[in-house]
PDB file of C-alpha atoms in Angstrom:
ATOM      1  CA  UNK A  57       7.365   6.269 -23.785  1.00  0.00           C
ATOM      2  CA  UNK A  58       9.482   4.043 -21.343  1.00  0.00           C
ATOM      3  CA  UNK A  59       8.704   1.936 -18.453  1.00  0.00           C
ATOM      4  CA  UNK A  60       8.954   3.550 -15.090  1.00  0.00           C
ATOM      5  CA  UNK A  61       8.120   1.984 -11.547  1.00  0.00           C
ATOM      6  CA  UNK A  62       7.291   3.022  -8.191  1.00  0.00           C
ATOM      7  CA  UNK A  63       9.163   1.200  -5.070  1.00  0.00           C
ATOM      8  CA  UNK A  64       7.093   1.677  -1.862  1.00  0.00           C
ATOM      9  CA  UNK A  65       7.663  -0.414   0.905  1.00  0.00           C
ATOM     10  CA  UNK A  66       3.930  -0.051   2.279  1.00  0.00           C
ATOM     11  CA  UNK A  67       3.185   0.059   6.431  1.00  0.00           C
ATOM     12  CA  UNK A  68       5.424   2.259   7.730  1.00  0.00           C
ATOM     13  CA  UNK A  69       4.655   3.051  11.113  1.00  0.00           C
ATOM     14  CA  UNK A  70       2.152  -0.018  12.070  1.00  0.00           C
ATOM     15  CA  UNK A  71       5.149  -1.152  14.572  1.00  0.00           C
ATOM     16  CA  UNK A  72       8.585   0.609  14.866  1.00  0.00           C
ATOM     17  CA  UNK A  73      10.880  -2.548  13.431  1.00  0.00           C
ATOM     18  CA  UNK A  74       8.332  -2.348  10.847  1.00  0.00           C
ATOM     19  CA  UNK A  75       9.795   1.518  10.912  1.00  0.00           C
ATOM     20  CA  UNK A  76      13.183   1.237  10.937  1.00  0.00           C
ATOM     21  CA  UNK A  77      13.662  -1.032   8.226  1.00  0.00           C
ATOM     22  CA  UNK A  78      11.753   0.690   6.465  1.00  0.00           C
ATOM     23  CA  UNK A  79      13.397   3.964   7.735  1.00  0.00           C
ATOM     24  CA  UNK A  80      16.408   1.880   6.479  1.00  0.00           C
ATOM     25  CA  UNK A  81      15.937   1.091   3.045  1.00  0.00           C
ATOM     26  CA  UNK A  82      14.873   4.892   1.931  1.00  0.00           C
ATOM     27  CA  UNK A  83      18.038   6.148   3.266  1.00  0.00           C
ATOM     28  CA  UNK A  84      19.781   3.437   1.196  1.00  0.00           C
ATOM     29  CA  UNK A  85      17.649   4.235  -1.651  1.00  0.00           C
ATOM     30  CA  UNK A  86      16.418   0.614  -1.962  1.00  0.00           C
ATOM     31  CA  UNK A  87      12.996   2.176  -2.334  1.00  0.00           C
ATOM     32  CA  UNK A  88      11.815   4.764  -4.428  1.00  0.00           C
ATOM     33  CA  UNK A  89       8.769   5.546  -1.556  1.00  0.00           C
ATOM     34  CA  UNK A  90       6.896   4.718   1.448  1.00  0.00           C
ATOM     35  CA  UNK A  91       3.216   4.547   2.701  1.00  0.00           C
ATOM     36  CA  UNK A  92       2.562   5.599   6.274  1.00  0.00           C
ATOM     37  CA  UNK A  93      -0.186   4.635   8.755  1.00  0.00           C
ATOM     38  CA  UNK A  94      -1.637   7.700  10.606  1.00  0.00           C
ATOM     39  CA  UNK A  95      -3.482   5.355  13.634  1.00  0.00           C
ATOM     40  CA  UNK A  96      -0.985   4.095  14.405  1.00  0.00           C
ATOM     41  CA  UNK A  97       0.834   4.993  17.792  1.00  0.00           C
ATOM     42  CA  UNK A  98       4.124   4.220  16.114  1.00  0.00           C
ATOM     43  CA  UNK A  99       2.899   6.724  13.513  1.00  0.00           C
ATOM     44  CA  UNK A 100       5.158  10.312  15.376  1.00  0.00           C
ATOM     45  CA  UNK A 101       8.207   8.847  15.325  1.00  0.00           C
ATOM     46  CA  UNK A 102       7.694   6.921  11.826  1.00  0.00           C
ATOM     47  CA  UNK A 103       7.019   9.946  10.602  1.00  0.00           C
ATOM     48  CA  UNK A 104       9.757  12.497  12.132  1.00  0.00           C
ATOM     49  CA  UNK A 105      12.099   9.528  11.520  1.00  0.00           C
ATOM     50  CA  UNK A 106      11.990   9.738   7.650  1.00  0.00           C
ATOM     51  CA  UNK A 107      11.326  13.209   7.322  1.00  0.00           C
ATOM     52  CA  UNK A 108      15.311  13.498   8.408  1.00  0.00           C
ATOM     53  CA  UNK A 109      16.242  12.129   5.767  1.00  0.00           C
ATOM     54  CA  UNK A 110      13.146  13.496   3.603  1.00  0.00           C
ATOM     55  CA  UNK A 111      11.044  11.401   2.972  1.00  0.00           C
ATOM     56  CA  UNK A 112       7.685  13.049   2.728  1.00  0.00           C
ATOM     57  CA  UNK A 113       5.774   9.776   3.397  1.00  0.00           C
ATOM     58  CA  UNK A 114       2.299   9.563   1.242  1.00  0.00           C
ATOM     59  CA  UNK A 115      -1.187   8.339   3.858  1.00  0.00           C
ATOM     60  CA  UNK A 116      -1.611   4.431   3.489  1.00  0.00           C
ATOM     61  CA  UNK A 117      -6.017   4.930   4.332  1.00  0.00           C
ATOM     62  CA  UNK A 118      -6.332   2.784   7.566  1.00  0.00           C
ATOM     63  CA  UNK A 119     -10.360   1.310   8.332  1.00  0.00           C
ATOM     64  CA  UNK A 120      -9.068  -1.749   9.720  1.00  0.00           C
ATOM     65  CA  UNK A 121      -6.522  -2.827  12.565  1.00  0.00           C
ATOM     66  CA  UNK A 122      -4.285  -6.291  11.557  1.00  0.00           C
ATOM     67  CA  UNK A 123      -3.614  -9.348  13.474  1.00  0.00           C
ATOM     68  CA  UNK A 124      -0.724 -10.456  15.672  1.00  0.00           C
ATOM     69  CA  UNK A 125      -0.726  -6.228  16.801  1.00  0.00           C
ATOM     70  CA  UNK A 126      -2.711  -3.548  19.395  1.00  0.00           C
ATOM     71  CA  UNK A 127      -5.771  -2.867  18.109  1.00  0.00           C
ATOM     72  CA  UNK A 128      -6.079   0.638  16.746  1.00  0.00           C
ATOM     73  CA  UNK A 129      -8.130   3.288  17.303  1.00  0.00           C
ATOM     74  CA  UNK A 130     -10.175   5.563  14.494  1.00  0.00           C
ATOM     75  CA  UNK A 131      -8.180   9.111  14.053  1.00  0.00           C
ATOM     76  CA  UNK A 132     -13.132  10.420  13.985  1.00  0.00           C
ATOM     77  CA  UNK A 133     -16.266   8.790  15.444  1.00  0.00           C
ATOM     78  CA  UNK A 134     -16.998   7.560  12.790  1.00  0.00           C
ATOM     79  CA  UNK A 135     -19.413   4.287  14.997  1.00  0.00           C
ATOM     80  CA  UNK A 136     -19.926   1.849  11.600  1.00  0.00           C
ATOM     81  CA  UNK A 137     -15.690   2.082  11.697  1.00  0.00           C
ATOM     82  CA  UNK A 138     -15.175   0.473  15.300  1.00  0.00           C
ATOM     83  CA  UNK A 139     -16.386  -1.989  16.784  1.00  0.00           C
ATOM     84  CA  UNK A 140     -18.327  -2.057  20.250  1.00  0.00           C
ATOM     85  CA  UNK A 141     -14.345  -1.207  22.586  1.00  0.00           C
ATOM     86  CA  UNK A 142     -13.411   1.642  20.025  1.00  0.00           C
ATOM     87  CA  UNK A 143     -11.196   0.248  17.486  1.00  0.00           C
ATOM     88  CA  UNK A 144     -11.089  -1.258  14.141  1.00  0.00           C
ATOM     89  CA  UNK A 145     -12.260  -4.701  13.559  1.00  0.00           C
ATOM     90  CA  UNK A 146      -8.953  -6.645  11.862  1.00  0.00           C
ATOM     91  CA  UNK A 147     -11.276  -8.523   9.870  1.00  0.00           C
ATOM     92  CA  UNK A 148     -11.799  -6.349   6.038  1.00  0.00           C
ATOM     93  CA  UNK A 149     -15.065  -8.419   5.460  1.00  0.00           C
ATOM     94  CA  UNK A 150     -16.662  -6.564   8.853  1.00  0.00           C
ATOM     95  CA  UNK A 151     -15.881  -3.720   7.426  1.00  0.00           C
ATOM     96  CA  UNK A 152     -16.743  -3.804   4.160  1.00  0.00           C
ATOM     97  CA  UNK A 153     -20.383  -4.784   5.903  1.00  0.00           C
ATOM     98  CA  UNK A 154     -21.084  -2.199   8.508  1.00  0.00           C
ATOM     99  CA  UNK A 155     -18.985   1.318   7.199  1.00  0.00           C
ATOM    100  CA  UNK A 156     -21.085   3.629   5.851  1.00  0.00           C
ATOM    101  CA  UNK A 157     -19.603   6.041   3.438  1.00  0.00           C
ATOM    102  CA  UNK A 158     -19.722   9.118   5.631  1.00  0.00           C
ATOM    103  CA  UNK A 159     -17.692   7.987   8.312  1.00  0.00           C
ATOM    104  CA  UNK A 160     -15.385   6.066   6.006  1.00  0.00           C
ATOM    105  CA  UNK A 161     -14.766  10.138   4.244  1.00  0.00           C
ATOM    106  CA  UNK A 162     -15.134  11.126   7.955  1.00  0.00           C
ATOM    107  CA  UNK A 163     -11.964   8.939   8.428  1.00  0.00           C
ATOM    108  CA  UNK A 164     -10.651   9.860   5.414  1.00  0.00           C
ATOM    109  CA  UNK A 165     -10.012  13.896   6.392  1.00  0.00           C
ATOM    110  CA  UNK A 166      -9.205  12.786   9.682  1.00  0.00           C
ATOM    111  CA  UNK A 167      -5.844  10.825   8.136  1.00  0.00           C
ATOM    112  CA  UNK A 168      -4.699  12.957   6.022  1.00  0.00           C
ATOM    113  CA  UNK A 169      -5.285  16.113   8.669  1.00  0.00           C
ATOM    114  CA  UNK A 170      -3.415  14.120  10.717  1.00  0.00           C
ATOM    115  CA  UNK A 171      -0.350  14.217   8.269  1.00  0.00           C
ATOM    116  CA  UNK A 172      -1.028  17.267   7.030  1.00  0.00           C
ATOM    117  CA  UNK A 173      -0.584  19.692  10.404  1.00  0.00           C
ATOM    118  CA  UNK A 174       2.779  17.717  11.268  1.00  0.00           C
ATOM    119  CA  UNK A 175       4.135  19.397   7.655  1.00  0.00           C
ATOM    120  CA  UNK A 176       3.497  16.329   5.763  1.00  0.00           C
ATOM    121  CA  UNK A 177       1.585  17.388   1.976  1.00  0.00           C
ATOM    122  CA  UNK A 178       0.434  14.263   1.026  1.00  0.00           C
ATOM    123  CA  UNK A 179       0.091  13.798  -2.506  1.00  0.00           C
ATOM    124  CA  UNK A 180      -1.595  10.463  -3.434  1.00  0.00           C
ATOM    125  CA  UNK A 181      -3.804   7.930  -0.989  1.00  0.00           C
ATOM    126  CA  UNK A 182      -4.022   4.402  -0.926  1.00  0.00           C
ATOM    127  CA  UNK A 183      -6.114   1.450   0.513  1.00  0.00           C
ATOM    128  CA  UNK A 184      -4.445  -0.261   3.349  1.00  0.00           C
ATOM    129  CA  UNK A 185      -6.021  -3.756   3.056  1.00  0.00           C
ATOM    130  CA  UNK A 186      -7.885  -3.573   0.238  1.00  0.00           C
ATOM    131  CA  UNK A 187     -10.528  -2.228   1.763  1.00  0.00           C
ATOM    132  CA  UNK A 188     -12.406   0.246  -0.232  1.00  0.00           C
ATOM    133  CA  UNK A 189     -11.887  -0.843  -3.647  1.00  0.00           C
ATOM    134  CA  UNK A 190     -15.243  -3.893  -2.364  1.00  0.00           C
ATOM    135  CA  UNK A 191     -13.355  -6.725  -2.635  1.00  0.00           C
ATOM    136  CA  UNK A 192     -15.230  -7.170   0.731  1.00  0.00           C
ATOM    137  CA  UNK A 193     -18.524  -6.198   0.583  1.00  0.00           C
ATOM    138  CA  UNK A 194     -19.299  -2.258   0.345  1.00  0.00           C
ATOM    139  CA  UNK A 195     -17.684  -0.607  -2.222  1.00  0.00           C
ATOM    140  CA  UNK A 196     -16.292   2.702  -1.547  1.00  0.00           C
ATOM    141  CA  UNK A 197     -14.553   3.545  -4.690  1.00  0.00           C
ATOM    142  CA  UNK A 198     -16.504   6.189  -6.026  1.00  0.00           C
ATOM    143  CA  UNK A 199     -16.707   8.352  -3.068  1.00  0.00           C
ATOM    144  CA  UNK A 200     -12.953   7.456  -2.781  1.00  0.00           C
ATOM    145  CA  UNK A 201     -12.224   9.393  -6.096  1.00  0.00           C
ATOM    146  CA  UNK A 202     -14.392  12.227  -5.641  1.00  0.00           C
ATOM    147  CA  UNK A 203     -12.426  12.674  -2.420  1.00  0.00           C
ATOM    148  CA  UNK A 204      -9.241  12.301  -3.636  1.00  0.00           C
ATOM    149  CA  UNK A 205     -10.050  15.152  -6.616  1.00  0.00           C
ATOM    150  CA  UNK A 206     -11.818  17.257  -3.754  1.00  0.00           C
ATOM    151  CA  UNK A 207      -8.122  17.414  -1.954  1.00  0.00           C
ATOM    152  CA  UNK A 208      -5.396  17.391  -5.411  1.00  0.00           C
ATOM    153  CA  UNK A 209      -4.234  13.837  -4.486  1.00  0.00           C
ATOM    154  CA  UNK A 210      -3.179  10.944  -6.746  1.00  0.00           C
ATOM    155  CA  UNK A 211      -5.287   7.232  -6.012  1.00  0.00           C
ATOM    156  CA  UNK A 212      -3.850   4.118  -6.103  1.00  0.00           C
ATOM    157  CA  UNK A 213      -6.247   2.412  -8.589  1.00  0.00           C
ATOM    158  CA  UNK A 214      -4.247   0.076 -11.336  1.00  0.00           C
ATOM    159  CA  UNK A 215      -5.420   1.480 -15.198  1.00  0.00           C
ATOM    160  CA  UNK A 216      -4.049  -2.598 -16.038  1.00  0.00           C
ATOM    161  CA  UNK A 217      -5.772  -4.740 -12.443  1.00  0.00           C
ATOM    162  CA  UNK A 218      -4.188  -8.331 -14.217  1.00  0.00           C
ATOM    163  CA  UNK A 219      -0.580  -8.208 -12.232  1.00  0.00           C
ATOM    164  CA  UNK A 220      -2.403  -7.647  -9.262  1.00  0.00           C
ATOM    165  CA  UNK A 221      -5.768  -9.536  -8.652  1.00  0.00           C
ATOM    166  CA  UNK A 222      -3.256 -12.146 -10.465  1.00  0.00           C
ATOM    167  CA  UNK A 223      -5.051 -12.887 -13.518  1.00  0.00           C
ATOM    168  CA  UNK A 224      -8.191 -11.428 -15.211  1.00  0.00           C
ATOM    169  CA  UNK A 225     -10.910  -9.761 -13.249  1.00  0.00           C
ATOM    170  CA  UNK A 226     -14.270 -11.321 -12.751  1.00  0.00           C
ATOM    171  CA  UNK A 227     -17.250  -9.919 -14.854  1.00  0.00           C
ATOM    172  CA  UNK A 228     -18.752  -7.611 -11.688  1.00  0.00           C
ATOM    173  CA  UNK A 229     -14.988  -6.601 -10.824  1.00  0.00           C
ATOM    174  CA  UNK A 230     -14.443  -6.033 -13.726  1.00  0.00           C
ATOM    175  CA  UNK A 231     -17.465  -3.661 -15.480  1.00  0.00           C
ATOM    176  CA  UNK A 232     -16.778  -1.613 -11.626  1.00  0.00           C
ATOM    177  CA  UNK A 233     -13.336  -1.206 -12.174  1.00  0.00           C
ATOM    178  CA  UNK A 234     -12.852   0.582 -15.711  1.00  0.00           C
ATOM    179  CA  UNK A 235     -16.112   2.959 -14.686  1.00  0.00           C
ATOM    180  CA  UNK A 236     -13.559   3.557 -11.991  1.00  0.00           C
ATOM    181  CA  UNK A 237     -10.885   3.987 -14.229  1.00  0.00           C
ATOM    182  CA  UNK A 238     -13.306   6.434 -16.416  1.00  0.00           C
ATOM    183  CA  UNK A 239     -14.663   8.071 -13.038  1.00  0.00           C
ATOM    184  CA  UNK A 240     -10.989   9.542 -11.843  1.00  0.00           C
ATOM    185  CA  UNK A 241      -9.556  10.222 -15.225  1.00  0.00           C
ATOM    186  CA  UNK A 242     -12.710  11.997 -15.497  1.00  0.00           C
ATOM    187  CA  UNK A 243     -12.289  13.746 -12.157  1.00  0.00           C
ATOM    188  CA  UNK A 244      -8.045  14.666 -13.512  1.00  0.00           C
ATOM    189  CA  UNK A 245      -6.876  10.761 -10.430  1.00  0.00           C
ATOM    190  CA  UNK A 246      -3.928  10.654 -11.381  1.00  0.00           C
ATOM    191  CA  UNK A 247      -3.446   6.788 -11.074  1.00  0.00           C
ATOM    192  CA  UNK A 248      -0.511   3.910 -12.050  1.00  0.00           C
ATOM    193  CA  UNK A 249      -0.473   2.046 -14.936  1.00  0.00           C
ATOM    194  CA  UNK A 250      -0.541  -0.954 -12.766  1.00  0.00           C
ATOM    195  CA  UNK A 251      -0.294  -2.080  -9.089  1.00  0.00           C
ATOM    196  CA  UNK A 252       2.072  -5.960  -8.325  1.00  0.00           C
ATOM    197  CA  UNK A 253       2.597  -7.014  -4.803  1.00  0.00           C
ATOM    198  CA  UNK A 254       3.598 -10.460  -3.481  1.00  0.00           C
ATOM    199  CA  UNK A 255      -0.131 -12.047  -2.229  1.00  0.00           C
ATOM    200  CA  UNK A 256       1.347 -16.021  -1.786  1.00  0.00           C
ATOM    201  CA  UNK A 257       2.290 -16.615   2.305  1.00  0.00           C
ATOM    202  CA  UNK A 258       5.922 -18.637   2.446  1.00  0.00           C
ATOM    203  CA  UNK A 259       4.938 -21.667   2.341  1.00  0.00           C
ATOM    204  CA  UNK A 260       2.479 -21.840  -0.724  1.00  0.00           C
ATOM    205  CA  UNK A 261       6.347 -19.914  -2.088  1.00  0.00           C
ATOM    206  CA  UNK A 262       8.015 -22.342  -0.270  1.00  0.00           C
ATOM    207  CA  UNK A 263      11.078 -20.623  -0.152  1.00  0.00           C
ATOM    208  CA  UNK A 264      12.636 -16.866  -0.603  1.00  0.00           C
ATOM    209  CA  UNK A 265      14.274 -17.229  -4.327  1.00  0.00           C
ATOM    210  CA  UNK A 266      11.109 -18.150  -5.366  1.00  0.00           C
ATOM    211  CA  UNK A 267       9.412 -14.683  -4.420  1.00  0.00           C
ATOM    212  CA  UNK A 268      12.965 -13.585  -5.740  1.00  0.00           C
ATOM    213  CA  UNK A 269      12.052 -15.761  -9.002  1.00  0.00           C
ATOM    214  CA  UNK A 270       8.512 -13.965  -8.738  1.00  0.00           C
ATOM    215  CA  UNK A 271       9.504 -10.622  -7.932  1.00  0.00           C
ATOM    216  CA  UNK A 272      11.948 -10.648 -11.887  1.00  0.00           C
ATOM    217  CA  UNK A 273       9.384 -12.574 -13.705  1.00  0.00           C
ATOM    218  CA  UNK A 274       6.930  -8.865 -12.274  1.00  0.00           C
ATOM    219  CA  UNK A 275       9.474  -6.437 -14.051  1.00  0.00           C
ATOM    220  CA  UNK A 276       9.093  -8.404 -16.937  1.00  0.00           C
ATOM    221  CA  UNK A 277       5.941  -8.010 -17.366  1.00  0.00           C
ATOM    222  CA  UNK A 278       5.596  -4.781 -17.055  1.00  0.00           C
ATOM    223  CA  UNK A 279       4.096  -2.197 -19.530  1.00  0.00           C
ATOM    224  CA  UNK A 280       4.760   1.066 -20.629  1.00  0.00           C
ATOM    225  CA  UNK A 281       4.266   4.445 -18.597  1.00  0.00           C
ATOM    226  CA  UNK A 282       4.581   4.816 -14.992  1.00  0.00           C
ATOM    227  CA  UNK A 283       3.544   1.827 -12.860  1.00  0.00           C
ATOM    228  CA  UNK A 284       4.253   0.820  -9.067  1.00  0.00           C
ATOM    229  CA  UNK A 285       5.849  -2.224  -7.570  1.00  0.00           C
ATOM    230  CA  UNK A 286       4.943  -2.600  -3.461  1.00  0.00           C
ATOM    231  CA  UNK A 287       6.341  -4.549  -0.787  1.00  0.00           C
ATOM    232  CA  UNK A 288       5.755  -5.697   2.851  1.00  0.00           C
ATOM    233  CA  UNK A 289       9.333  -5.106   4.362  1.00  0.00           C
ATOM    234  CA  UNK A 290      10.278  -6.079   8.010  1.00  0.00           C
ATOM    235  CA  UNK A 291      12.329  -7.979  10.485  1.00  0.00           C
ATOM    236  CA  UNK A 292      10.231 -12.112  11.913  1.00  0.00           C
ATOM    237  CA  UNK A 293      10.592 -10.520  15.453  1.00  0.00           C
ATOM    238  CA  UNK A 294       8.101  -7.408  14.493  1.00  0.00           C
ATOM    239  CA  UNK A 295       5.846  -9.917  12.221  1.00  0.00           C
ATOM    240  CA  UNK A 296       4.990 -12.842  13.915  1.00  0.00           C
ATOM    241  CA  UNK A 297       3.867 -16.152  11.396  1.00  0.00           C
ATOM    242  CA  UNK A 298       4.179 -16.856   8.085  1.00  0.00           C
ATOM    243  CA  UNK A 299       3.910 -13.383   6.898  1.00  0.00           C
ATOM    244  CA  UNK A 300       7.128 -12.648   9.392  1.00  0.00           C
ATOM    245  CA  UNK A 301       8.736 -14.381   7.295  1.00  0.00           C
ATOM    246  CA  UNK A 302       7.577 -12.977   3.828  1.00  0.00           C
ATOM    247  CA  UNK A 303       7.995 -10.078   4.581  1.00  0.00           C
ATOM    248  CA  UNK A 304      11.749 -10.554   5.177  1.00  0.00           C
ATOM    249  CA  UNK A 305      12.077 -12.357   2.068  1.00  0.00           C
ATOM    250  CA  UNK A 306      11.088  -8.929   0.812  1.00  0.00           C
ATOM    251  CA  UNK A 307      13.445  -7.770   2.557  1.00  0.00           C
ATOM    252  CA  UNK A 308      16.230  -8.909   1.276  1.00  0.00           C
ATOM    253  CA  UNK A 309      14.513  -8.874  -2.026  1.00  0.00           C
ATOM    254  CA  UNK A 310      15.987  -4.627  -2.365  1.00  0.00           C
ATOM    255  CA  UNK A 311      18.757  -5.269  -1.048  1.00  0.00           C
ATOM    256  CA  UNK A 312      19.729  -8.011  -3.432  1.00  0.00           C
ATOM    257  CA  UNK A 313      22.517  -8.243  -6.100  1.00  0.00           C
ATOM    258  CA  UNK A 314      19.435 -10.214  -8.818  1.00  0.00           C
ATOM    259  CA  UNK A 315      17.219  -7.707  -7.848  1.00  0.00           C
ATOM    260  CA  UNK A 316      18.648  -4.657  -8.773  1.00  0.00           C
ATOM    261  CA  UNK A 317      21.067  -6.658 -11.526  1.00  0.00           C
ATOM    262  CA  UNK A 318      17.212  -7.407 -13.569  1.00  0.00           C
ATOM    263  CA  UNK A 319      16.025  -3.881 -13.044  1.00  0.00           C
ATOM    264  CA  UNK A 320      18.644  -2.393 -14.676  1.00  0.00           C
ATOM    265  CA  UNK A 321      18.135  -5.838 -17.462  1.00  0.00           C
ATOM    266  CA  UNK A 322      14.490  -4.177 -18.307  1.00  0.00           C
ATOM    267  CA  UNK A 323      15.553  -0.474 -18.294  1.00  0.00           C
ATOM    268  CA  UNK A 324      13.221   0.243 -16.287  1.00  0.00           C
ATOM    269  CA  UNK A 325      13.981   3.579 -13.999  1.00  0.00           C
ATOM    270  CA  UNK A 326      12.587   4.020 -10.330  1.00  0.00           C
ATOM    271  CA  UNK A 327      10.953   7.183 -10.324  1.00  0.00           C
ATOM    272  CA  UNK A 328       9.165   8.077  -6.104  1.00  0.00           C
ATOM    273  CA  UNK A 329       5.681   9.361  -7.865  1.00  0.00           C
ATOM    274  CA  UNK A 330       3.290   8.180 -10.773  1.00  0.00           C
ATOM    275  CA  UNK A 331       1.645  11.395 -10.639  1.00  0.00           C
ATOM    276  CA  UNK A 332       4.415  13.373 -12.026  1.00  0.00           C
TER     277      UNK A 332
END
């Protein structure tokens, strides 16, 4: 076997600055995939922009808003997903406490339908902010995997969760994860070998070089098979605060010759999918 990695720029459509950066990175060949937030007002333009590049984004199933942006609205009428003003909460724990499976699946249908109506035949999905995984309260992994199987979708659930979580999963999560992977296999839902991303803020990292060092280390730790490395590149003026700094660093990383040299030195093949 060989080591392969999908390098994904998450959050296409989040807002115009992020869309611009991701489209440029795709045009330059710095990333091999992207995910689209369909509930964002920017989604239509983002889809058109990457469509001109011949790129088909996959569904970034989005059940929460994000702080620092005008709140998004669900595409369905799922009452348990929305605050009293009709917008999606920006707190995953609020969603985890009140979300109902029927509403989650109705919203998933609406978002997938949005993509397919626009000629974006998404063949995979993932969970924006990890809301399906049960890390913020209620888990919808079982229902989510069955939904993926009905629609012929792969899903971003790592077979080996340790590189993403940053260490061994606590016992309750480890048992749930093992059952979910077995359920996915039984349903025929394709999963990446592992997933990895930066989970630290600018203050904790200390600087760009530390971020780069961390990602290069992650490359070296990738197992055989096809994994996914996902980043959140953007411009600092598009994302205020410490998160904006890290997103700018990730944009810089993807263009850094040191990064590309590390990929070559590790002998890792960059691919567009983990399910082909």
